[in-house]
mmCIF file of C-alpha atoms and ligand atoms in Angstrom:
data_model
loop_
_atom_site.group_PDB
_atom_site.id
_atom_site.type_symbol
_atom_site.label_atom_id
_atom_site.label_comp_id
_atom_site.label_asym_id
_atom_site.label_seq_id
_atom_site.Cartn_x
_atom_site.Cartn_y
_atom_site.Cartn_z
ATOM 1 C CA MET W 1 15.377 -30.922 7.449
ATOM 2 C CA TYR W 2 12.839 -28.541 5.850
ATOM 3 C CA ASN W 3 11.981 -27.759 1.850
ATOM 4 C CA TRP W 4 10.854 -24.073 1.465
ATOM 5 C CA LYS W 5 12.117 -21.106 -0.612
ATOM 6 C CA GLY W 6 11.976 -17.816 -0.367
ATOM 7 C CA ARG W 7 11.508 -15.216 -2.232
ATOM 8 C CA ASP W 8 14.995 -14.421 -4.274
ATOM 9 C CA ALA W 9 14.446 -11.062 -3.674
ATOM 10 C CA LEU W 10 16.259 -11.401 0.223
ATOM 11 C CA LYS W 11 18.935 -12.638 -0.888
ATOM 12 C CA ASN W 12 19.776 -9.498 -1.303
ATOM 13 C CA ILE W 13 19.581 -8.493 1.975
ATOM 14 C CA LYS W 14 20.400 -9.084 5.644
ATOM 15 C CA PRO W 15 18.546 -8.612 9.198
ATOM 16 C CA TYR W 16 18.541 -5.270 10.199
ATOM 17 C CA SER W 17 21.106 -5.222 12.944
ATOM 18 C CA PRO W 18 20.433 -2.726 15.739
ATOM 19 C CA GLY W 19 23.164 -0.476 17.015
ATOM 20 C CA LYS W 20 23.423 -2.206 21.067
ATOM 21 C CA GLY W 21 21.031 -1.170 24.076
ATOM 22 C CA ILE W 22 22.751 1.381 27.304
ATOM 23 C CA ASP W 23 21.801 -1.895 29.191
ATOM 24 C CA GLU W 24 23.739 -3.900 27.160
ATOM 25 C CA VAL W 25 27.218 -1.758 26.673
ATOM 26 C CA LYS W 26 27.094 -0.931 30.371
ATOM 27 C CA ALA W 27 26.948 -4.792 31.108
ATOM 28 C CA GLU W 28 28.939 -5.823 28.599
ATOM 29 C CA LEU W 29 31.819 -3.457 29.905
ATOM 30 C CA GLY W 30 30.985 -2.598 32.884
ATOM 31 C CA LEU W 31 30.372 0.580 32.888
ATOM 32 C CA GLU W 32 28.242 2.985 34.545
ATOM 33 C CA GLU W 33 26.766 5.545 32.316
ATOM 34 C CA VAL W 34 26.846 4.931 28.648
ATOM 35 C CA TYR W 35 25.860 8.378 25.910
ATOM 36 C CA LYS W 36 24.572 6.775 23.456
ATOM 37 C CA MET W 37 25.603 8.794 20.386
ATOM 38 C CA ALA W 38 24.754 7.304 17.562
ATOM 39 C CA SER W 39 21.076 7.612 16.603
ATOM 40 C CA ASN W 40 20.304 10.865 16.880
ATOM 41 C CA GLU W 41 17.564 10.684 18.934
ATOM 42 C CA ASN W 42 16.872 14.302 21.134
ATOM 43 C CA PRO W 43 18.724 14.403 23.810
ATOM 44 C CA LEU W 44 15.959 16.541 25.954
ATOM 45 C CA GLY W 45 13.356 13.180 25.571
ATOM 46 C CA PRO W 46 10.408 13.950 24.478
ATOM 47 C CA ALA W 47 7.893 17.247 25.429
ATOM 48 C CA LYS W 48 6.288 16.678 29.600
ATOM 49 C CA THR W 49 3.356 17.435 27.000
ATOM 50 C CA ALA W 50 3.332 14.617 25.531
ATOM 51 C CA LEU W 51 3.847 12.223 28.434
ATOM 52 C CA GLU W 52 0.801 13.966 29.785
ATOM 53 C CA ALA W 53 -1.199 12.896 27.090
ATOM 54 C CA ILE W 54 0.098 9.569 26.613
ATOM 55 C CA SER W 55 -0.160 8.625 30.435
ATOM 56 C CA ASN W 56 -4.103 10.233 29.521
ATOM 57 C CA ALA W 57 -4.801 7.955 27.245
ATOM 58 C CA LEU W 58 -3.232 4.799 29.336
ATOM 59 C CA GLN W 59 -6.789 3.765 30.220
ATOM 60 C CA ASP W 60 -8.219 3.353 26.285
ATOM 61 C CA VAL W 61 -5.412 1.120 24.823
ATOM 62 C CA HIS W 62 -8.114 -1.602 24.962
ATOM 63 C CA ILE W 63 -9.516 0.099 21.879
ATOM 64 C CA TYR W 64 -8.574 -0.503 18.611
ATOM 65 C CA PRO W 65 -6.876 3.158 17.034
ATOM 66 C CA ASP W 66 -8.362 5.019 14.599
ATOM 67 C CA GLY W 67 -6.505 3.453 11.886
ATOM 68 C CA SER W 68 -6.793 6.617 9.561
ATOM 69 C CA SER W 69 -4.546 8.946 12.580
ATOM 70 C CA GLY W 70 -7.208 11.569 12.045
ATOM 71 C CA LYS W 71 -6.903 13.722 15.135
ATOM 72 C CA LEU W 72 -3.104 13.648 14.589
ATOM 73 C CA LYS W 73 -3.598 14.203 10.708
ATOM 74 C CA LYS W 74 -6.009 17.393 11.414
ATOM 75 C CA ALA W 75 -2.533 18.809 14.051
ATOM 76 C CA ILE W 76 -0.158 18.676 11.205
ATOM 77 C CA GLY W 77 -2.489 19.817 8.594
ATOM 78 C CA GLU W 78 -2.782 22.907 10.700
ATOM 79 C CA LYS W 79 0.618 23.436 11.134
ATOM 80 C CA TYR W 80 1.387 23.140 7.522
ATOM 81 C CA GLY W 81 -1.158 23.903 5.942
ATOM 82 C CA VAL W 82 -2.315 21.255 3.772
ATOM 83 C CA TYR W 83 -4.516 18.792 4.020
ATOM 84 C CA VAL W 84 -5.590 15.482 5.713
ATOM 85 C CA ASP W 85 -5.775 14.425 2.270
ATOM 86 C CA GLU W 86 -2.462 15.152 1.992
ATOM 87 C CA ILE W 87 -0.832 13.232 4.862
ATOM 88 C CA ILE W 88 -0.176 9.722 5.078
ATOM 89 C CA VAL W 89 1.063 8.768 8.633
ATOM 90 C CA GLY W 90 3.314 5.575 9.537
ATOM 91 C CA ASN W 91 4.542 3.286 12.211
ATOM 92 C CA GLY W 92 7.773 5.250 11.933
ATOM 93 C CA SER W 93 8.990 6.745 8.458
ATOM 94 C CA ASP W 94 10.156 3.816 8.076
ATOM 95 C CA GLU W 95 6.839 2.395 7.481
ATOM 96 C CA ILE W 96 5.950 4.372 4.670
ATOM 97 C CA ILE W 97 9.490 4.567 3.150
ATOM 98 C CA LYS W 98 8.461 0.586 3.068
ATOM 99 C CA LEU W 99 5.156 1.831 1.567
ATOM 100 C CA ILE W 100 5.687 3.179 -0.814
ATOM 101 C CA ALA W 101 8.514 0.616 -2.087
ATOM 102 C CA GLU W 102 5.177 -1.714 -1.972
ATOM 103 C CA SER W 103 3.393 0.383 -4.193
ATOM 104 C CA PHE W 104 5.764 1.660 -7.143
ATOM 105 C CA LEU W 105 8.322 -0.798 -7.151
ATOM 106 C CA ASN W 106 8.939 -4.344 -8.806
ATOM 107 C CA GLU W 107 11.161 -6.132 -10.554
ATOM 108 C CA ASP W 108 11.414 -4.430 -13.897
ATOM 109 C CA SER W 109 11.669 -0.668 -11.594
ATOM 110 C CA ASN W 110 14.817 1.128 -9.534
ATOM 111 C CA LEU W 111 15.441 2.677 -7.558
ATOM 112 C CA ILE W 112 17.494 6.023 -7.303
ATOM 113 C CA MET W 113 19.547 8.059 -3.865
ATOM 114 C CA GLY W 114 22.908 8.712 -3.070
ATOM 115 C CA ASP W 115 25.802 7.429 -1.475
ATOM 116 C CA PRO W 116 26.350 7.425 1.491
ATOM 117 C CA SER W 117 22.661 8.342 2.704
ATOM 118 C CA PHE W 118 20.204 6.671 4.389
ATOM 119 C CA SER W 119 20.081 2.612 4.638
ATOM 120 C CA GLU W 120 16.445 2.618 4.428
ATOM 121 C CA TYR W 121 15.764 3.495 0.868
ATOM 122 C CA ASP W 122 18.986 0.697 0.435
ATOM 123 C CA TYR W 123 16.377 -2.676 2.147
ATOM 124 C CA ALA W 124 13.460 -1.212 -0.067
ATOM 125 C CA GLY W 125 14.237 -1.470 -3.100
ATOM 126 C CA ASN W 126 16.285 -4.533 -1.937
ATOM 127 C CA LEU W 127 12.784 -5.958 -0.877
ATOM 128 C CA MET W 128 10.510 -5.692 -3.700
ATOM 129 C CA GLY W 129 13.733 -6.982 -6.531
ATOM 130 C CA ALA W 130 13.903 -3.466 -7.772
ATOM 131 C CA GLU W 131 17.303 -2.180 -8.647
ATOM 132 C CA VAL W 132 18.730 0.722 -6.102
ATOM 133 C CA ILE W 133 21.266 2.449 -7.797
ATOM 134 C CA LYS W 134 23.614 4.631 -5.530
ATOM 135 C CA VAL W 135 25.137 7.390 -7.042
ATOM 136 C CA PRO W 136 28.036 8.326 -4.465
ATOM 137 C CA LEU W 137 28.139 11.661 -3.142
ATOM 138 C CA ILE W 138 30.384 14.257 -4.113
ATOM 139 C CA ASP W 139 32.097 16.411 -1.282
ATOM 140 C CA GLN W 140 29.405 15.269 1.376
ATOM 141 C CA ALA W 141 26.178 16.230 -1.307
ATOM 142 C CA PHE W 142 24.618 15.106 -3.070
ATOM 143 C CA ASP W 143 24.876 15.059 -7.377
ATOM 144 C CA LEU W 144 22.508 16.283 -8.399
ATOM 145 C CA GLU W 145 23.602 16.100 -12.112
ATOM 146 C CA GLY W 146 24.721 12.679 -11.187
ATOM 147 C CA ILE W 147 21.363 11.672 -10.367
ATOM 148 C CA LEU W 148 19.755 12.811 -13.415
ATOM 149 C CA GLU W 149 21.913 11.082 -15.633
ATOM 150 C CA ALA W 150 21.436 7.635 -14.237
ATOM 151 C CA ILE W 151 17.545 8.477 -14.719
ATOM 152 C CA THR W 152 16.427 5.337 -16.655
ATOM 153 C CA ILE W 153 13.129 4.382 -18.103
ATOM 154 C CA ASN W 154 12.638 2.259 -15.818
ATOM 155 C CA THR W 155 13.494 4.451 -12.894
ATOM 156 C CA LYS W 156 10.371 4.669 -10.387
ATOM 157 C CA ILE W 157 11.728 6.262 -7.113
ATOM 158 C CA ILE W 158 14.560 8.688 -6.191
ATOM 159 C CA ALA W 159 15.815 9.520 -2.571
ATOM 160 C CA LEU W 160 17.139 12.505 -0.908
ATOM 161 C CA CYS W 161 17.595 12.475 2.779
ATOM 162 C CA ASN W 162 17.829 16.761 2.620
ATOM 163 C CA PRO W 163 19.327 17.440 5.216
ATOM 164 C CA ASN W 164 21.418 14.199 4.240
ATOM 165 C CA ASN W 165 21.589 11.378 6.723
ATOM 166 C CA PRO W 166 25.113 10.429 7.473
ATOM 167 C CA THR W 167 26.585 13.671 6.092
ATOM 168 C CA GLY W 168 23.562 16.540 7.309
ATOM 169 C CA THR W 169 24.420 18.756 3.942
ATOM 170 C CA VAL W 170 21.429 20.352 3.071
ATOM 171 C CA ILE W 171 20.609 20.940 -0.591
ATOM 172 C CA ASP W 172 19.993 24.376 -0.682
ATOM 173 C CA LYS W 173 16.204 26.074 -2.102
ATOM 174 C CA GLU W 174 17.673 27.826 -5.644
ATOM 175 C CA ASN W 175 19.557 23.216 -6.169
ATOM 176 C CA LEU W 176 16.070 22.121 -5.106
ATOM 177 C CA LEU W 177 14.231 23.537 -7.726
ATOM 178 C CA SER W 178 16.218 23.385 -10.551
ATOM 179 C CA PHE W 179 16.525 19.538 -9.849
ATOM 180 C CA ILE W 180 12.277 18.716 -9.440
ATOM 181 C CA ASP W 181 11.731 21.102 -12.494
ATOM 182 C CA ARG W 182 14.295 18.163 -14.659
ATOM 183 C CA VAL W 183 12.973 15.312 -12.325
ATOM 184 C CA PRO W 184 10.457 13.862 -15.064
ATOM 185 C CA ASN W 185 7.217 13.851 -13.858
ATOM 186 C CA ASN W 186 6.636 10.217 -13.644
ATOM 187 C CA ILE W 187 9.458 9.640 -11.249
ATOM 188 C CA ILE W 188 8.316 9.975 -7.488
ATOM 189 C CA VAL W 189 11.181 11.930 -5.725
ATOM 190 C CA ILE W 190 10.893 11.678 -1.920
ATOM 191 C CA LEU W 191 11.989 14.588 -0.031
ATOM 192 C CA ASP W 192 13.086 13.052 3.713
ATOM 193 C CA GLU W 193 13.307 15.857 5.587
ATOM 194 C CA ALA W 194 13.508 13.892 9.094
ATOM 195 C CA TYR W 195 15.948 16.893 9.832
ATOM 196 C CA GLY W 196 14.074 18.744 8.376
ATOM 197 C CA GLU W 197 13.322 21.448 11.553
ATOM 198 C CA TYR W 198 16.853 21.772 12.737
ATOM 199 C CA ALA W 199 18.383 23.032 9.519
ATOM 200 C CA GLY W 200 17.931 26.550 9.952
ATOM 201 C CA VAL W 201 15.494 29.802 8.630
ATOM 202 C CA ASP W 202 16.708 28.874 5.472
ATOM 203 C CA PHE W 203 15.937 25.307 5.024
ATOM 204 C CA TYR W 204 12.843 24.770 2.017
ATOM 205 C CA SER W 205 11.043 22.349 2.357
ATOM 206 C CA GLY W 206 9.021 20.008 -0.115
ATOM 207 C CA ILE W 207 5.888 20.728 1.880
ATOM 208 C CA ASN W 208 6.234 24.291 -0.454
ATOM 209 C CA LEU W 209 6.406 22.527 -3.634
ATOM 210 C CA ILE W 210 3.610 20.183 -2.715
ATOM 211 C CA LYS W 211 1.314 23.539 -1.777
ATOM 212 C CA ALA W 212 2.682 24.341 -5.537
ATOM 213 C CA GLY W 213 0.652 21.842 -6.309
ATOM 214 C CA LYS W 214 3.824 19.040 -7.658
ATOM 215 C CA GLY W 215 2.264 15.507 -8.157
ATOM 216 C CA ASN W 216 5.341 14.105 -7.870
ATOM 217 C CA ILE W 217 7.175 14.315 -4.102
ATOM 218 C CA LEU W 218 6.596 13.337 -1.455
ATOM 219 C CA VAL W 219 8.184 14.703 1.953
ATOM 220 C CA LEU W 220 8.440 12.349 5.000
ATOM 221 C CA ARG W 221 9.424 13.955 8.159
ATOM 222 C CA THR W 222 9.002 11.813 11.543
ATOM 223 C CA PHE W 223 8.303 12.458 15.232
ATOM 224 C CA SER W 224 11.493 10.457 16.148
ATOM 225 C CA LYS W 225 13.956 13.066 16.335
ATOM 226 C CA ILE W 226 13.454 17.231 17.681
ATOM 227 C CA PHE W 227 10.186 15.577 18.814
ATOM 228 C CA GLY W 228 11.550 12.923 21.081
ATOM 229 C CA LEU W 229 9.462 10.701 20.166
ATOM 230 C CA ALA W 230 11.594 7.684 18.635
ATOM 231 C CA ALA W 231 10.253 4.826 20.505
ATOM 232 C CA LEU W 232 7.003 5.126 19.974
ATOM 233 C CA ARG W 233 7.518 4.389 15.882
ATOM 234 C CA VAL W 234 5.329 7.547 14.749
ATOM 235 C CA GLY W 235 6.484 9.495 11.642
ATOM 236 C CA TYR W 236 4.941 10.721 8.222
ATOM 237 C CA GLY W 237 4.399 11.631 4.438
ATOM 238 C CA VAL W 238 2.509 15.077 2.815
ATOM 239 C CA ALA W 239 2.021 14.681 -0.783
ATOM 240 C CA ASN W 240 -0.565 15.188 -3.743
ATOM 241 C CA LYS W 241 -3.949 13.600 -2.320
ATOM 242 C CA ASN W 242 -3.682 11.064 -5.583
ATOM 243 C CA LEU W 243 -0.289 9.697 -4.286
ATOM 244 C CA ILE W 244 -1.551 9.318 -1.111
ATOM 245 C CA GLU W 245 -4.670 7.591 -1.993
ATOM 246 C CA TRP W 246 -2.217 5.799 -3.824
ATOM 247 C CA ILE W 247 0.132 4.582 -1.014
ATOM 248 C CA LEU W 248 -2.792 4.644 1.486
ATOM 249 C CA ARG W 249 -3.579 0.600 -0.846
ATOM 250 C CA ALA W 250 -0.725 -0.790 0.449
ATOM 251 C CA LYS W 251 -1.150 -0.182 4.293
ATOM 252 C CA GLU W 252 -2.338 -2.370 7.220
ATOM 253 C CA PRO W 253 -5.428 -0.939 8.828
ATOM 254 C CA PHE W 254 -4.289 -0.113 12.341
ATOM 255 C CA ASN W 255 -0.480 0.520 11.196
ATOM 256 C CA VAL W 256 -0.053 3.615 14.366
ATOM 257 C CA ASN W 257 -0.622 2.287 18.134
ATOM 258 C CA TYR W 258 -2.865 4.705 20.052
ATOM 259 C CA LEU W 259 -0.726 6.266 22.004
ATOM 260 C CA ALA W 260 1.935 6.642 19.044
ATOM 261 C CA GLN W 261 -0.415 8.961 17.866
ATOM 262 C CA VAL W 262 -1.936 10.959 20.796
ATOM 263 C CA GLY W 263 1.828 11.347 21.983
ATOM 264 C CA ALA W 264 3.139 12.886 18.507
ATOM 265 C CA GLU W 265 0.071 14.829 18.545
ATOM 266 C CA ALA W 266 1.382 16.489 22.179
ATOM 267 C CA ALA W 267 4.556 17.331 20.756
ATOM 268 C CA ILE W 268 3.420 19.007 17.406
ATOM 269 C CA ASN W 269 2.255 21.664 19.284
ATOM 270 C CA ASP W 270 4.866 21.959 22.062
ATOM 271 C CA ASN W 271 6.391 24.797 20.924
ATOM 272 C CA LYS W 272 8.884 25.640 23.411
ATOM 273 C CA HIS W 273 10.283 21.809 23.486
ATOM 274 C CA ILE W 274 10.671 22.629 19.832
ATOM 275 C CA GLU W 275 12.631 25.843 20.459
ATOM 276 C CA ASP W 276 14.683 24.004 23.333
ATOM 277 C CA SER W 277 15.373 21.645 21.466
ATOM 278 C CA LEU W 278 17.103 23.587 18.757
ATOM 279 C CA GLU W 279 18.263 26.530 21.061
ATOM 280 C CA LEU W 280 20.543 22.851 22.915
ATOM 281 C CA ASN W 281 21.115 21.479 19.388
ATOM 282 C CA GLU W 282 22.288 24.679 18.006
ATOM 283 C CA ARG W 283 25.292 25.024 21.152
ATOM 284 C CA GLY W 284 25.989 21.756 20.612
ATOM 285 C CA LYS W 285 27.137 21.713 17.036
ATOM 286 C CA THR W 286 28.620 25.191 17.555
ATOM 287 C CA TYR W 287 30.834 24.026 20.176
ATOM 288 C CA LEU W 288 31.587 20.196 18.889
ATOM 289 C CA SER W 289 32.049 21.468 15.536
ATOM 290 C CA GLU W 290 35.162 24.340 17.530
ATOM 291 C CA GLN W 291 36.884 21.243 19.172
ATOM 292 C CA PHE W 292 36.969 19.131 16.524
ATOM 293 C CA VAL W 293 38.632 22.025 13.961
ATOM 294 C CA LYS W 294 41.012 22.251 16.827
ATOM 295 C CA ARG W 295 42.360 18.597 16.832
ATOM 296 C CA GLY W 296 42.183 19.050 13.050
ATOM 297 C CA PHE W 297 39.488 17.276 11.637
ATOM 298 C CA ILE W 298 37.585 18.017 8.676
ATOM 299 C CA VAL W 299 33.908 19.275 10.005
ATOM 300 C CA THR W 300 31.103 19.214 7.400
ATOM 301 C CA PRO W 301 28.512 21.148 7.297
ATOM 302 C CA SER W 302 25.272 19.799 9.174
ATOM 303 C CA GLY W 303 21.535 20.976 9.043
ATOM 304 C CA ALA W 304 20.946 18.055 11.617
ATOM 305 C CA ASN W 305 21.704 16.936 15.193
ATOM 306 C CA PHE W 306 24.565 15.437 13.917
ATOM 307 C CA LEU W 307 28.394 16.172 12.813
ATOM 308 C CA TRP W 308 29.785 13.904 10.358
ATOM 309 C CA VAL W 309 33.775 14.968 10.398
ATOM 310 C CA ASP W 310 36.507 13.449 9.047
ATOM 311 C CA THR W 311 39.009 12.452 11.870
ATOM 312 C CA ARG W 312 41.524 10.737 9.122
ATOM 313 C CA LEU W 313 41.394 8.057 12.269
ATOM 314 C CA ASP W 314 40.410 4.225 11.541
ATOM 315 C CA SER W 315 36.420 4.964 12.339
ATOM 316 C CA GLN W 316 36.354 1.214 13.208
ATOM 317 C CA LEU W 317 39.105 1.329 16.220
ATOM 318 C CA LEU W 318 37.913 5.169 17.398
ATOM 319 C CA PHE W 319 34.836 3.757 17.912
ATOM 320 C CA GLN W 320 35.585 1.023 19.625
ATOM 321 C CA GLU W 321 38.195 3.020 21.812
ATOM 322 C CA LEU W 322 35.352 5.448 22.682
ATOM 323 C CA LEU W 323 33.336 1.968 23.095
ATOM 324 C CA LYS W 324 35.667 1.592 25.447
ATOM 325 C CA LYS W 325 34.726 5.120 27.738
ATOM 326 C CA GLY W 326 31.033 4.917 27.579
ATOM 327 C CA TYR W 327 30.294 6.701 24.431
ATOM 328 C CA VAL W 328 28.749 4.733 21.312
ATOM 329 C CA ILE W 329 29.242 7.008 18.256
ATOM 330 C CA ARG W 330 28.273 5.382 14.644
ATOM 331 C CA PRO W 331 32.179 4.927 12.830
ATOM 332 C CA GLY W 332 32.218 5.850 9.044
ATOM 333 C CA TYR W 333 33.105 2.612 8.327
ATOM 334 C CA VAL W 334 29.558 0.939 8.124
ATOM 335 C CA PHE W 335 29.076 3.610 5.226
ATOM 336 C CA GLY W 336 31.642 2.954 3.157
ATOM 337 C CA ALA W 337 33.735 6.092 4.518
ATOM 338 C CA ASP W 338 36.847 4.897 6.244
ATOM 339 C CA THR W 339 37.470 7.625 8.308
ATOM 340 C CA PHE W 340 34.800 9.153 9.237
ATOM 341 C CA ILE W 341 32.639 8.892 12.287
ATOM 342 C CA ARG W 342 28.845 10.876 12.168
ATOM 343 C CA VAL W 343 27.991 11.881 16.032
ATOM 344 C CA THR W 344 25.048 13.073 17.874
ATOM 345 C CA ILE W 345 25.052 16.037 19.242
ATOM 346 C CA ASP W 346 24.008 15.491 22.508
ATOM 347 C CA LYS W 347 23.709 17.803 25.970
ATOM 348 C CA ALA W 348 26.871 20.229 27.085
ATOM 349 C CA GLU W 349 27.773 18.182 29.646
ATOM 350 C CA VAL W 350 27.908 14.750 27.338
ATOM 351 C CA ASN W 351 29.758 17.323 24.853
ATOM 352 C CA LEU W 352 32.316 18.041 26.134
ATOM 353 C CA GLY W 353 32.657 14.531 28.592
ATOM 354 C CA PHE W 354 33.156 13.069 24.939
ATOM 355 C CA ILE W 355 36.203 15.330 23.866
ATOM 356 C CA MET W 356 37.400 15.025 27.086
ATOM 357 C CA ALA W 357 37.489 11.114 25.733
ATOM 358 C CA LEU W 358 38.876 11.474 22.148
ATOM 359 C CA ASP W 359 41.913 13.288 24.092
ATOM 360 C CA GLU W 360 42.730 10.701 25.753
ATOM 361 C CA ILE W 361 41.908 8.460 23.243
ATOM 362 C CA ILE W 362 44.435 10.396 20.102
ATOM 363 C CA LYS W 363 47.231 10.572 22.735
ATOM 364 C CA GLU W 364 46.987 6.563 22.899
ATOM 365 C CA ILE W 365 47.117 5.626 19.138
HETATM 366 C C1 PLP M 401 17.270 10.666 6.708
HETATM 367 C C2 PLP M 401 16.019 9.136 8.638
HETATM 368 N N1 PLP M 401 14.763 9.112 7.390
HETATM 369 C C3 PLP M 401 13.839 8.928 8.018
HETATM 370 C C4 PLP M 401 14.390 8.479 9.546
HETATM 371 C C5 PLP M 401 13.827 6.977 10.282
HETATM 372 O O1 PLP M 401 12.563 7.665 11.265
HETATM 373 P P1 PLP M 401 11.582 6.662 12.220
HETATM 374 O O2 PLP M 401 11.839 6.602 12.707
HETATM 375 O O3 PLP M 401 10.486 7.977 12.167
HETATM 376 O O4 PLP M 401 11.173 5.686 11.198
HETATM 377 C C6 PLP M 401 15.856 7.906 9.915
HETATM 378 C C7 PLP M 401 15.875 7.069 11.114
HETATM 379 O O5 PLP M 401 16.846 7.541 11.614
HETATM 380 C C8 PLP M 401 16.547 8.748 9.171
HETATM 381 O O6 PLP M 401 18.508 9.675 10.189
#
């Protein structure tokens, strides 16, 4: 028996159900090898420099970490030419998304996002009891005009992933600038650049806008993708110092653990690891794109480390059949796109094995 009543806002939220882990899939299906091409992690793994820094730091884990992640913020600031008070570090960028929601949203407000896009924005809006307005993508890209039209007097946040997850599409400089110019400056625009490092030389980061004085933009980045530190949980936000100071009010004292801080600080300056990761991704992207096109699939041009592909087949079926062969992908039906799959680009031999497995499946269905 119980007599408690939870907050109404939580009625709309289902607990996050993570994809199956490699060991779980191996045990369930009796497979020796399982390749996870579902969560956009770096197939090269973490930088060796990060591992060294973490192992040297292990002996100090009895001490509370620096609650402001000061050394890491300094390293981020030096790399991107921003001040330490323009940076917030979080337990993954997921935490920062939640902190922003806690800092700005309530039952009377709304958050606007594209659909499909990263589900944490939907979650964070719902958590605060805010309305989440979803503007459908057009041709797999954000409908920026539609988003502007969706703005109401109650809009507090617009969340844009650039590149977008799950589609990999990039907003180019011209469209971004024209969009930002038309957003009223009482609305926070989150530019989530979790995959920004993969987006190529022409990528225009929102950090440029912050440096130019735009006070309502917050750029999010993460160490979970190209830096290969997803398990450590560390991400960061860059914005005008007043905006950062407001969000810091919602932050817990010791939100980022010491090993994460130390590992991320080493990784951000390991240019060799970043270059190798980029090169591997570019080669894999070209290979996989060509293979998909040869099979009559439609590949969305991607600025990220994954491909969003219309197979015109049932994505749930493809997911299950690929799983039996040891390849875990993200089926499009979870994003409301039944014939699409999202595939993380892996090492050459894994990409090849994946295509071979796909061919066997296509023959059978
Ligand atoms: C667009 C986007 N933003 C943020 C995240 C979360 O990153 P983190 O691991 O830093 O919480 C992800 C993870 O998949 C993502 O795809």
